[in-house]
Short mmCIF file of C-alpha atoms in Angstrom, two decimals:
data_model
loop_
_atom_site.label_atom_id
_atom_site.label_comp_id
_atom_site.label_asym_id
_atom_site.label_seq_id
_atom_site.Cartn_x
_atom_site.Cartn_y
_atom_site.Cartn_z
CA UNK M 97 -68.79 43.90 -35.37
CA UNK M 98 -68.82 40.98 -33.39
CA UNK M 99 -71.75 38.74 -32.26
CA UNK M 100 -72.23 35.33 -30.14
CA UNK M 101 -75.37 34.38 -31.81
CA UNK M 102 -75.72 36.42 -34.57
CA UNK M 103 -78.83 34.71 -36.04
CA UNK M 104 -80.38 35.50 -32.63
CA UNK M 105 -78.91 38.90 -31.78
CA UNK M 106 -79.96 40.00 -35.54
CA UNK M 107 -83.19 38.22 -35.70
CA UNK M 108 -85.86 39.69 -37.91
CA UNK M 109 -89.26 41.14 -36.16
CA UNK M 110 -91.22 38.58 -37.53
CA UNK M 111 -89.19 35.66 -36.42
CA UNK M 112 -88.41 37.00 -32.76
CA UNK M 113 -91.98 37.31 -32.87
CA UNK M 114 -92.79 33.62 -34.05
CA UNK M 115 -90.44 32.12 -31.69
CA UNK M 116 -91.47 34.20 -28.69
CA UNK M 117 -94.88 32.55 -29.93
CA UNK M 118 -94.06 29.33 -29.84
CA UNK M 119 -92.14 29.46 -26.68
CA UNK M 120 -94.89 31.30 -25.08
CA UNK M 121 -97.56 28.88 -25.28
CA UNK M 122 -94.90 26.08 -24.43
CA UNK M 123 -94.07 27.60 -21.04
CA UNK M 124 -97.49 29.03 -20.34
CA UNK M 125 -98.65 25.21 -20.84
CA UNK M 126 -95.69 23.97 -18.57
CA UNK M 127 -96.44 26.36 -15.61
CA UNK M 128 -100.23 25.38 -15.69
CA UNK M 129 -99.41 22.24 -14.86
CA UNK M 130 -96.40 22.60 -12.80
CA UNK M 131 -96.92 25.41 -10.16
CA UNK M 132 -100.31 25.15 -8.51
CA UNK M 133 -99.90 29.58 -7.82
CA UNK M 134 -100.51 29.74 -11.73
CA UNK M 135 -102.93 26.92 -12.03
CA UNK M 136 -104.86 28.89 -9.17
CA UNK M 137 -104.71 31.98 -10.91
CA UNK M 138 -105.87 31.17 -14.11
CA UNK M 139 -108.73 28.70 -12.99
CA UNK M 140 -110.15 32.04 -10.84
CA UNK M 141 -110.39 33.76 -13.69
CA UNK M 142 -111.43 30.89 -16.42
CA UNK M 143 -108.14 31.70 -18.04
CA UNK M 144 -106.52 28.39 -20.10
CA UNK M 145 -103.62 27.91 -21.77
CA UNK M 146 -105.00 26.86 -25.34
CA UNK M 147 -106.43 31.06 -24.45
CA UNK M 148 -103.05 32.05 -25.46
CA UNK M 149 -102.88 31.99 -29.51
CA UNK M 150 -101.29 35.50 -29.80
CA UNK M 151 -97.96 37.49 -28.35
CA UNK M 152 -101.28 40.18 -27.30
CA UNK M 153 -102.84 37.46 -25.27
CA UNK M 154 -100.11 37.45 -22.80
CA UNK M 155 -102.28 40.14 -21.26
CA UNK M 156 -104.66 38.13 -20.08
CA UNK M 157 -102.20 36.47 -17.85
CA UNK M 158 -102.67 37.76 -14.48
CA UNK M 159 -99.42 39.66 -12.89
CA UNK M 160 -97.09 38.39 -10.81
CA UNK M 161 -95.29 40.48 -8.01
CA UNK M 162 -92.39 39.96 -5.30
CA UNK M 163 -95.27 38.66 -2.53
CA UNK M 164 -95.81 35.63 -4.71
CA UNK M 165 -92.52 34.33 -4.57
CA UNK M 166 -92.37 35.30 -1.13
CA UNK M 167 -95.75 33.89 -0.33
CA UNK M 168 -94.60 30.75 -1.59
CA UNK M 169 -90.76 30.67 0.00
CA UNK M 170 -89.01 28.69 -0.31
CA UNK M 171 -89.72 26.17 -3.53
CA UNK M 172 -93.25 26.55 -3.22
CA UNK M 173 -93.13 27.92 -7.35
CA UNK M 174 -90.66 25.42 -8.82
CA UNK M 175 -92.04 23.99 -11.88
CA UNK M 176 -88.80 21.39 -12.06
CA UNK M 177 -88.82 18.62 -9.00
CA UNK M 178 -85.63 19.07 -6.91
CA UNK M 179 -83.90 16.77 -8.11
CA UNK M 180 -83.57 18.59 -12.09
CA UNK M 181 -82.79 22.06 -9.50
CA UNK M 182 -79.12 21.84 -9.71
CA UNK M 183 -78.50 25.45 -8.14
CA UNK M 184 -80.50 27.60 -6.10
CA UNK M 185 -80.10 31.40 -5.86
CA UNK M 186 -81.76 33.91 -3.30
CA UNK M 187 -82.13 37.58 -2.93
CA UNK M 188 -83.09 39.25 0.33
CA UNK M 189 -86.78 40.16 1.39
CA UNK M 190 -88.61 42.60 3.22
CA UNK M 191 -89.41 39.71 6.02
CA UNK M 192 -85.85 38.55 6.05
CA UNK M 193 -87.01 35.65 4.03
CA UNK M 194 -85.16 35.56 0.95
CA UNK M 195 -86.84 35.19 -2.33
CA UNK M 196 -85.95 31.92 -3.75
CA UNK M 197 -85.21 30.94 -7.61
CA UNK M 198 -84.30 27.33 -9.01
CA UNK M 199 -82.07 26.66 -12.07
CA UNK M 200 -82.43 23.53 -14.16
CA UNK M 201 -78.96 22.58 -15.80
CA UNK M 202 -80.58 23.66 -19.32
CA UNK M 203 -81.12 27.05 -17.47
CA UNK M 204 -77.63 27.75 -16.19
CA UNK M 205 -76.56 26.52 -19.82
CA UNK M 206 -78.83 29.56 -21.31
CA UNK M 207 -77.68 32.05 -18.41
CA UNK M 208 -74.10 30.93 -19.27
CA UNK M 209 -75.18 31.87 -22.97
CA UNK M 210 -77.11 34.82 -22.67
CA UNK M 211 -74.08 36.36 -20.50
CA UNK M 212 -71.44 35.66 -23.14
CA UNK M 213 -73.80 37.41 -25.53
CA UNK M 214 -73.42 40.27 -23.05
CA UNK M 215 -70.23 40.34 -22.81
CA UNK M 216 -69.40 40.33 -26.57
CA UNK M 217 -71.55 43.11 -27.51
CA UNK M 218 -69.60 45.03 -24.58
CA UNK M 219 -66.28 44.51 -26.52
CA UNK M 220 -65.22 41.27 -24.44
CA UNK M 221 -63.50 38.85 -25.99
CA UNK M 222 -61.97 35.12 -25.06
CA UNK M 223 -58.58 36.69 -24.38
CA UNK M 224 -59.66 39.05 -21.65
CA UNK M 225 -59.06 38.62 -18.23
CA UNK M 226 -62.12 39.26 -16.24
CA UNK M 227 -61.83 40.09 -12.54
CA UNK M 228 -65.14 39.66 -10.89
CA UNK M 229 -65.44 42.14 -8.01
CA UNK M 230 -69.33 41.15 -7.26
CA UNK M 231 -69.81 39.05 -3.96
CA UNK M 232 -70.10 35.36 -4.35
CA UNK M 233 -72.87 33.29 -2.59
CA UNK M 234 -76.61 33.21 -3.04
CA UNK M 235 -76.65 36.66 -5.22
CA UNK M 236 -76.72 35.63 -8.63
CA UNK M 237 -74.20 38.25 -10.00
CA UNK M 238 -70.89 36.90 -9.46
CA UNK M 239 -72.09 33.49 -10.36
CA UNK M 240 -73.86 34.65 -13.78
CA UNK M 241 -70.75 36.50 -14.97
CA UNK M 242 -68.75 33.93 -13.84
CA UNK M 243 -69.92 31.01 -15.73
CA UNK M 244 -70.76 33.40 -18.76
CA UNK M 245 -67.54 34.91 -18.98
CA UNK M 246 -66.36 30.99 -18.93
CA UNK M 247 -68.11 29.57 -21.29
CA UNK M 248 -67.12 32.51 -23.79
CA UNK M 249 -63.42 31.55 -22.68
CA UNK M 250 -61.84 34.49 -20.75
CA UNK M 251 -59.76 34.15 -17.62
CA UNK M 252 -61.50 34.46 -14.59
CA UNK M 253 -59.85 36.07 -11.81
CA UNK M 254 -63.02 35.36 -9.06
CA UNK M 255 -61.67 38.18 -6.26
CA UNK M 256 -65.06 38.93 -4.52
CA UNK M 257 -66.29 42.02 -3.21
CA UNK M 258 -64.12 43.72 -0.67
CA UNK M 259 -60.05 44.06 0.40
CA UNK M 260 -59.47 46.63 -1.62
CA UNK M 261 -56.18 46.81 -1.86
CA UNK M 262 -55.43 43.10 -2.76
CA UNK M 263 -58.08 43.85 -5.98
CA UNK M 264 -55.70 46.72 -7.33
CA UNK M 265 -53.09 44.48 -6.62
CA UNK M 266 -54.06 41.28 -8.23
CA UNK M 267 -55.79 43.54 -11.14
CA UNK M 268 -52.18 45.19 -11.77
CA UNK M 269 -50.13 42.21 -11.02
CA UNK M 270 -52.50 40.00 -13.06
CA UNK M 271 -52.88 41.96 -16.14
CA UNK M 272 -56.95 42.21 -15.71
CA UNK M 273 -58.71 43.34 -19.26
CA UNK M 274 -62.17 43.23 -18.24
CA UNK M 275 -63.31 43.96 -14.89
CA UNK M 276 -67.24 43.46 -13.38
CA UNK M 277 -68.69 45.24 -10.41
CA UNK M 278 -71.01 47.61 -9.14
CA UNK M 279 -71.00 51.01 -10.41
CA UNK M 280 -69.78 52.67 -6.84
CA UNK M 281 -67.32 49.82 -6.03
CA UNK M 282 -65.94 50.37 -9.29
CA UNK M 283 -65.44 53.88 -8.73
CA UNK M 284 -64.10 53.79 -5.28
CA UNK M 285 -61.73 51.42 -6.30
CA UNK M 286 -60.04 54.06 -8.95
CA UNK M 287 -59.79 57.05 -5.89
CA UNK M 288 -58.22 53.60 -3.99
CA UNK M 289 -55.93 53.68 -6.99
CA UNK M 290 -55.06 57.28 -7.25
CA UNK M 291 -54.76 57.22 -3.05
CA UNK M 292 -51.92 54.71 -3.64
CA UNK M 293 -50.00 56.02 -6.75
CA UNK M 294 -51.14 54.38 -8.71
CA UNK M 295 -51.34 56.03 -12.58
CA UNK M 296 -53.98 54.35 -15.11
CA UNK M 297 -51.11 53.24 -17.49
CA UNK M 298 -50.01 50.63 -14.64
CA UNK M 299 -53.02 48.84 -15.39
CA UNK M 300 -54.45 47.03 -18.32
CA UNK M 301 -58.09 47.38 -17.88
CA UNK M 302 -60.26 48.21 -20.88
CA UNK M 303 -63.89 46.82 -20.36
CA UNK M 304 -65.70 48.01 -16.88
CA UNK M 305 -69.13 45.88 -17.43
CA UNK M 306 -71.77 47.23 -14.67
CA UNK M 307 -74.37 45.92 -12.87
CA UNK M 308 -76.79 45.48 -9.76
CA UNK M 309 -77.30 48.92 -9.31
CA UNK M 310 -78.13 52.36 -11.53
CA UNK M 311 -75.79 54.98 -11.92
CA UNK M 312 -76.29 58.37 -14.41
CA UNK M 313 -74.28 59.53 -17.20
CA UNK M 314 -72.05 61.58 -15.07
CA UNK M 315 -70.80 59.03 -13.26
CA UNK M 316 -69.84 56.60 -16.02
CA UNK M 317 -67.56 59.47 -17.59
CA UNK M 318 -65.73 59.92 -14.36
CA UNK M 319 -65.13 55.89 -14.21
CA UNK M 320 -63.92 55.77 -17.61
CA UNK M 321 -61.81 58.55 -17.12
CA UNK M 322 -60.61 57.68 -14.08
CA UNK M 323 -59.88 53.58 -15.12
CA UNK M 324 -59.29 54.31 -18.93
CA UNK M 325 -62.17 52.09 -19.64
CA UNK M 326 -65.00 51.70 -22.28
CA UNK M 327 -67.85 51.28 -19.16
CA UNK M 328 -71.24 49.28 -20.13
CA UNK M 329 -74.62 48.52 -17.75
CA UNK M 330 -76.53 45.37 -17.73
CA UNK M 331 -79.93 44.53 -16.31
CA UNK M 332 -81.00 41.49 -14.52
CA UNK M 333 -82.96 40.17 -11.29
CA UNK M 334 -82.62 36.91 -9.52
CA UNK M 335 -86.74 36.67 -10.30
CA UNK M 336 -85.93 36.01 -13.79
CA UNK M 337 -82.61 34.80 -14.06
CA UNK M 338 -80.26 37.57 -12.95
CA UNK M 339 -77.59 39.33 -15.01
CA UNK M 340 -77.92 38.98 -18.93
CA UNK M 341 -81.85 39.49 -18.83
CA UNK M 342 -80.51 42.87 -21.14
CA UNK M 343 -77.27 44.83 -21.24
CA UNK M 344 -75.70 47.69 -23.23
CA UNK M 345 -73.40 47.13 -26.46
CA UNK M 346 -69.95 49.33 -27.25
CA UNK M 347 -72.44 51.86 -28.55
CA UNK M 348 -74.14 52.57 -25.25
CA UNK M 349 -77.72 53.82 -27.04
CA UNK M 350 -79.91 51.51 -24.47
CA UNK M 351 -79.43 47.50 -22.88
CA UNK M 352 -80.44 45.01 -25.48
CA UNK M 353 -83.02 43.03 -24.42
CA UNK M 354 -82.57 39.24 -24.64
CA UNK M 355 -85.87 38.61 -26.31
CA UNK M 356 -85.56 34.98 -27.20
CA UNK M 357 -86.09 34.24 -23.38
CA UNK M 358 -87.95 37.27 -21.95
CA UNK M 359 -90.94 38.62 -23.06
CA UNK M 360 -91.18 42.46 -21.87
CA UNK M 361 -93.90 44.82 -21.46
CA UNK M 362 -94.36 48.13 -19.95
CA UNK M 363 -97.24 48.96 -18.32
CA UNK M 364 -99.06 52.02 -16.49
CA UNK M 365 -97.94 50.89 -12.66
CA UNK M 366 -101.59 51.96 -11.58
CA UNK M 367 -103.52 50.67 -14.13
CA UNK M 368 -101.89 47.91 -15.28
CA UNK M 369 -102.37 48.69 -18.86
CA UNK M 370 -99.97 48.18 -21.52
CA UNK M 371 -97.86 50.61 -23.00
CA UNK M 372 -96.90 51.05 -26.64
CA UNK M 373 -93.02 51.33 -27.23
CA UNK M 374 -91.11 54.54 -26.54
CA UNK M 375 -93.42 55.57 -23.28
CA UNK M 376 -91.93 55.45 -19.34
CA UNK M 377 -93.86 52.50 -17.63
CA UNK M 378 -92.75 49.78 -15.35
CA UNK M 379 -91.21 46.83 -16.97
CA UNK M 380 -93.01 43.89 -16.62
CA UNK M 381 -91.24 40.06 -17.63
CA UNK M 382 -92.35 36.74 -18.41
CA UNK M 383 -89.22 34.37 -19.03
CA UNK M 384 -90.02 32.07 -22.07
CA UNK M 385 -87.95 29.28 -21.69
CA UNK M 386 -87.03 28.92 -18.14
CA UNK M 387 -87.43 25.51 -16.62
CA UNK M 388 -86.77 25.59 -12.78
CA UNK M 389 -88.59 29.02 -12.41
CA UNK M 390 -90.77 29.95 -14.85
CA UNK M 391 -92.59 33.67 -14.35
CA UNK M 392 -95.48 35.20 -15.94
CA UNK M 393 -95.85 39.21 -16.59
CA UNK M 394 -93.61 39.54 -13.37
CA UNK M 395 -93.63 43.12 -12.22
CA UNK M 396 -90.19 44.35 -11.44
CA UNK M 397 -91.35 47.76 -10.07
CA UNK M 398 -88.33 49.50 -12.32
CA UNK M 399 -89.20 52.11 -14.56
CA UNK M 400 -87.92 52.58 -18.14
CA UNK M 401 -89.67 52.44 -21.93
CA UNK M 402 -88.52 50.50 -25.00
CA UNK M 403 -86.74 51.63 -27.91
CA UNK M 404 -88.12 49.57 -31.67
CA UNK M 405 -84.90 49.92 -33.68
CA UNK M 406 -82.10 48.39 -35.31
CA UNK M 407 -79.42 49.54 -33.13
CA UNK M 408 -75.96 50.96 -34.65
CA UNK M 409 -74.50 47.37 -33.64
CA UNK M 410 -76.62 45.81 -35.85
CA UNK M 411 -78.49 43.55 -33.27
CA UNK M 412 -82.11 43.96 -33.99
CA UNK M 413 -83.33 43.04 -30.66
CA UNK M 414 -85.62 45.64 -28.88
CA UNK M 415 -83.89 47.39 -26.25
CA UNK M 416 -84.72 48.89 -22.98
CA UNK M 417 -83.60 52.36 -22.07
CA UNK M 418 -81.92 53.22 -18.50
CA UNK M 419 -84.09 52.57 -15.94
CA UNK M 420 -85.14 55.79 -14.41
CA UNK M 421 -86.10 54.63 -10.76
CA UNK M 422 -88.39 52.13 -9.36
CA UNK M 423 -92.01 52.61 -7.70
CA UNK M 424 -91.38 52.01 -4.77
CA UNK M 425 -89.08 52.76 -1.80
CA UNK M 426 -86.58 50.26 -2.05
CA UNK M 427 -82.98 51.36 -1.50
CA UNK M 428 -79.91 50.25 -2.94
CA UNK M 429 -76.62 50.45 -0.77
CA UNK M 430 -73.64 49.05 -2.15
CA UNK M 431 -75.65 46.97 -4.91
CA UNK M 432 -77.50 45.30 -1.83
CA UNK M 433 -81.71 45.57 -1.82
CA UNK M 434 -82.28 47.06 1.28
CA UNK M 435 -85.91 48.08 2.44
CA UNK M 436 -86.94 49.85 4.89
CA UNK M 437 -89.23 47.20 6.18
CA UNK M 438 -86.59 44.80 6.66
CA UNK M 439 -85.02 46.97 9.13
CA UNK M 440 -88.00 47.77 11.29
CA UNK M 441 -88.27 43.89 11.33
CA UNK M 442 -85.15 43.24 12.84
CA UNK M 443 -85.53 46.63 15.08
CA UNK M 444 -89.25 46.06 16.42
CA UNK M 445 -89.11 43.93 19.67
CA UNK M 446 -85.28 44.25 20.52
CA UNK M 447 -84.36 44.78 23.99
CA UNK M 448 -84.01 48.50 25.06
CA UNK M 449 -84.91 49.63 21.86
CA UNK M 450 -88.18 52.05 20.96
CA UNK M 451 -90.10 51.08 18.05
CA UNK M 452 -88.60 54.79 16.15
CA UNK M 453 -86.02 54.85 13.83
CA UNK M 454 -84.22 56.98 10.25
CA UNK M 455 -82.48 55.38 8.09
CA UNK M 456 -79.66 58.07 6.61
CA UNK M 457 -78.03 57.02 3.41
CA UNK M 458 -74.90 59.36 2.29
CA UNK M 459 -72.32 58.97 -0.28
CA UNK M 460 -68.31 58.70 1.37
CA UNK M 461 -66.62 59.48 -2.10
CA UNK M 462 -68.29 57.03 -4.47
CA UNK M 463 -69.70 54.65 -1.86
CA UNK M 464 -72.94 54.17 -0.51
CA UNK M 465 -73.15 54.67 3.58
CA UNK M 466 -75.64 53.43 5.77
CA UNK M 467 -76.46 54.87 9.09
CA UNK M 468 -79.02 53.39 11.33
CA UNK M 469 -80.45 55.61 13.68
CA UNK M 470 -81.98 54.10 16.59
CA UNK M 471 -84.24 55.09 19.71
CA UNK M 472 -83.33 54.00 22.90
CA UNK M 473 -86.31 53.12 25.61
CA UNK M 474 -84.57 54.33 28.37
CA UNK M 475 -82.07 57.16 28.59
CA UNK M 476 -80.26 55.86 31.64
CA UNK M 477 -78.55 53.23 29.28
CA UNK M 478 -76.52 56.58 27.94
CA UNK M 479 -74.37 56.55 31.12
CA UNK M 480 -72.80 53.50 30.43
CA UNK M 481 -70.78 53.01 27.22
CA UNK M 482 -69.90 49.10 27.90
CA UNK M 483 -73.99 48.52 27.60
CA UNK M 484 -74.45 50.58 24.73
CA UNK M 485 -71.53 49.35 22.52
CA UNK M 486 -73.10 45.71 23.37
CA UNK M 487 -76.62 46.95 22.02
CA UNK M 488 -75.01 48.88 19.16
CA UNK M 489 -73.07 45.24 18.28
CA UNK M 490 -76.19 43.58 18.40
CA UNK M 491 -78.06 45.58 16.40
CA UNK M 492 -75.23 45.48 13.90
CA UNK M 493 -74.93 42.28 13.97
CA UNK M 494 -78.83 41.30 13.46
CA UNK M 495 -79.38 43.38 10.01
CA UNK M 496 -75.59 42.42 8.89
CA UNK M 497 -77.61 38.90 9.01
CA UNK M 498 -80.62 39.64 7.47
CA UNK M 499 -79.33 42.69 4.91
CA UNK M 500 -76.15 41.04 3.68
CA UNK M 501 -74.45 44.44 4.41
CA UNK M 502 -72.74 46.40 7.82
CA UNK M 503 -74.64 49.66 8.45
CA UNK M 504 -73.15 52.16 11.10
CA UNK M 505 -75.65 51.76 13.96
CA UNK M 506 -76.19 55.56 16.13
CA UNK M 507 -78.42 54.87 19.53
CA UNK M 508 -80.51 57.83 20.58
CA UNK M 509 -81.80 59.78 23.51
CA UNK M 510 -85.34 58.75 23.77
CA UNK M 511 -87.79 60.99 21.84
CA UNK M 512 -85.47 62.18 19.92
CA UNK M 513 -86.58 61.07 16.32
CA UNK M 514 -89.26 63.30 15.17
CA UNK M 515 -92.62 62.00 15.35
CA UNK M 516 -95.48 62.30 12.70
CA UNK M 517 -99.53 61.87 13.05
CA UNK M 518 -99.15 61.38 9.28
CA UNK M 519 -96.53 58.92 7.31
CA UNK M 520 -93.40 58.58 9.24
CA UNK M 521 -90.25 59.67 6.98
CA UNK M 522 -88.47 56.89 7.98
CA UNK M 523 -85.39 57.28 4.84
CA UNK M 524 -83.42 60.95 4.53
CA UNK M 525 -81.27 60.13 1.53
CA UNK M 526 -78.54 62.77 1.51
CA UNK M 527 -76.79 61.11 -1.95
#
């Protein structure tokens, strides 16, 4: 069996425990003094940081949740001053405010770490060659696997997301080993393959590793058949680092958790109380070690539970089982965050448009569709196609801004979305 850090990965209890300890009250200490949010929140409550003498007081600390870091956009809960922030990462928002994290060049050298952990217990080695089919920019998963996948010392072949054919291409034609996208662009790039001849002994691949969103059972054995590949999921979120936070060995029995920076808990999500290991809570995470961002008992909204046991790998590290949804009605289309809120934003107070709208998500093969189904104001803007291809462009063009993605856009009669005196069903996911 192989390991990156083996005295980490196979860490007794009572030394994760210590350590977790010890970092603990270190960071709790820092983030008193260095983000007035926390200082706030503690002083309302009496709370200090000498309070914290056990892993059991973390539960004192109040939560925090997505508003915070949106409340506070864009640096507003940087611990580091700007000039230690060497990167900066976003992920979208309900507003169209992104949600803004900081890394400290001690915290990229940890991500960089923690992802070459990930990568070994997936079977990844320094000879592969990765091809890294996540989008670059400000979403942290192209950019964590990159640099981890770098410092282990496999070949990067940085494609991007899209042009489909040019990945099969450059994945033949390059000999790619290891390959890293999203479950459904993953999969729609083997019917791509099958579409064009291709047969899975022209290719070389033997590591899918998966990420930014879920995908069952079910699907995973079609990709492996399909690609001829050993497939693995990883967890992660641009609140707390991104990718590597936890990820699944060669074994596939549940995502190690990186413990030595994260703290996890699961917790009732209407209570707030604290969950022993092995029940279905949300996951809540405090990072233990991170400089430019720190976050306390951060609520991810993802549900899952927490498996105590030495795995068949050997890594003692708890480990957190598949998450099982989230709580609440966020969608994921293509690995993007979309909400349902963000749309209305852009929608509500466009020319010629009514304030009504469905948002229809299908599946075309393996990949996520968006349709965006919008009421017109005035029905005599159906006679003329030149205006309504403008307004449909527009439209288009506004949430391709603020989503990151390209949603078909469908303009409707007026009154024709179904209206409510209770909740409006605003989301009919056909998937």
């Amino acid at each position: 069996m192989q390991y990156y850090q083996k005295d980490i990965e196979c860490m007794s209890r009572n030394k994760m425990n210590a350590l977790q300890l010890e970092r603990l009250k270190a960071i709790v200490a820092y983030t008193y003094e260095n983000v007035p949010m926390y200082k706030q929140k503690f002083d309302a409550i009496g709370l200090k940081p000498s309070d914290i003498q056990t892993l059991n007081d973390l539960q004192k600390i109040p939560f925090t949740v997505k508003d915070d870091l949106r409340d506070n956009y864009p640096f507003g809960l940087f611990a580091a001053p700007m000039k230690k922030i060497v990167r900066v990462h976003a992920s979208s928002g309900t507003t169209g405010k992104p949600t803004v994290v900081g890394y400290t060049k001690n915290d990229l050298d940890v991500w960089a770490d923690l992802i070459a952990r990930l990568v070994v217990q997936a079977g990844g080695s320094d000879e592969d060659i990765a091809q890294i089919a996540f989008g670059y920019g400000l979403f942290t998963g192209a950019f964590g696997l990159h640099y981890g996948l770098e410092r282990l010392g496999a070949t990067i072949v940085p494609t991007s997301s899209g042009n489909t054919e040019k990945q099969i291409m450059l994945m033949k034609d390059f000999g790619t080993t290891l390959f890293v996208a999203t479950p459904s662009y993953a999969l729609h790039i083997s019917e791509m393959m099958e579409e064009l001849g291709y047969k899975r002994d022209d290719f070389k691949l033997r590591l899918a590793m998966l990420g930014s969103e879920g995908h069952t059972e079910e699907m995973r054995a079609v990709l492996e058949d399909k690609l001829g590949v050993l497939a693995t999921e990883n967890y992660g979120l641009s609140e707390v680092m991104g990718p590597g936070v936890a990820g699944e060995c060669i074994h596939k029995c549940g995502q190690h958790i990186a413990e030595d920076c994260f703290i996890y808990e699961i917790i009732d999500p209407k209570t707030g109380e604290v969950l022993p290991d092995g029940e279905v809570g949300e996951v809540v995470i405090t990072t233990i070690n991170k400089e430019g961002i720190p976050v306390l008992r951060y609520r991810t909204k993802d549900i899952s539970y927490l498996i105590d046991e030495e795995c068949k790998c050997g890594r003692t590290n708890r480990r957190m089982a598949k998450i099982q949804g989230r709580t609440d009605d966020m969608l994921i289309i293509r690995g993007v965050n979309v909400f349902p809120s963000q749309i209305e934003s852009v929608l509500v107070g466009l020319e010629h448009i009514a304030p009504y709208y469905q948002l229809i998500v299908t599946k075309k093969g393996y990949t996520d569709q968006l349709e965006v189904q919008v009421e017109l104001d005035n029905a005599e803007l159906l006679d003329s196609f030149a205006q309504l291809e403008a307004v449909e462009k527009h439209i288009q063009h506004k949430l391709q801004v603020v989503l990151g993605l390209t949603a078909k856009i469908k303009l409707m009669a007026p009154k024709s979305i179904p209206r409510t005196t209770g909740k409006a069903k605003h989301v009919i996911d056909l998937r």
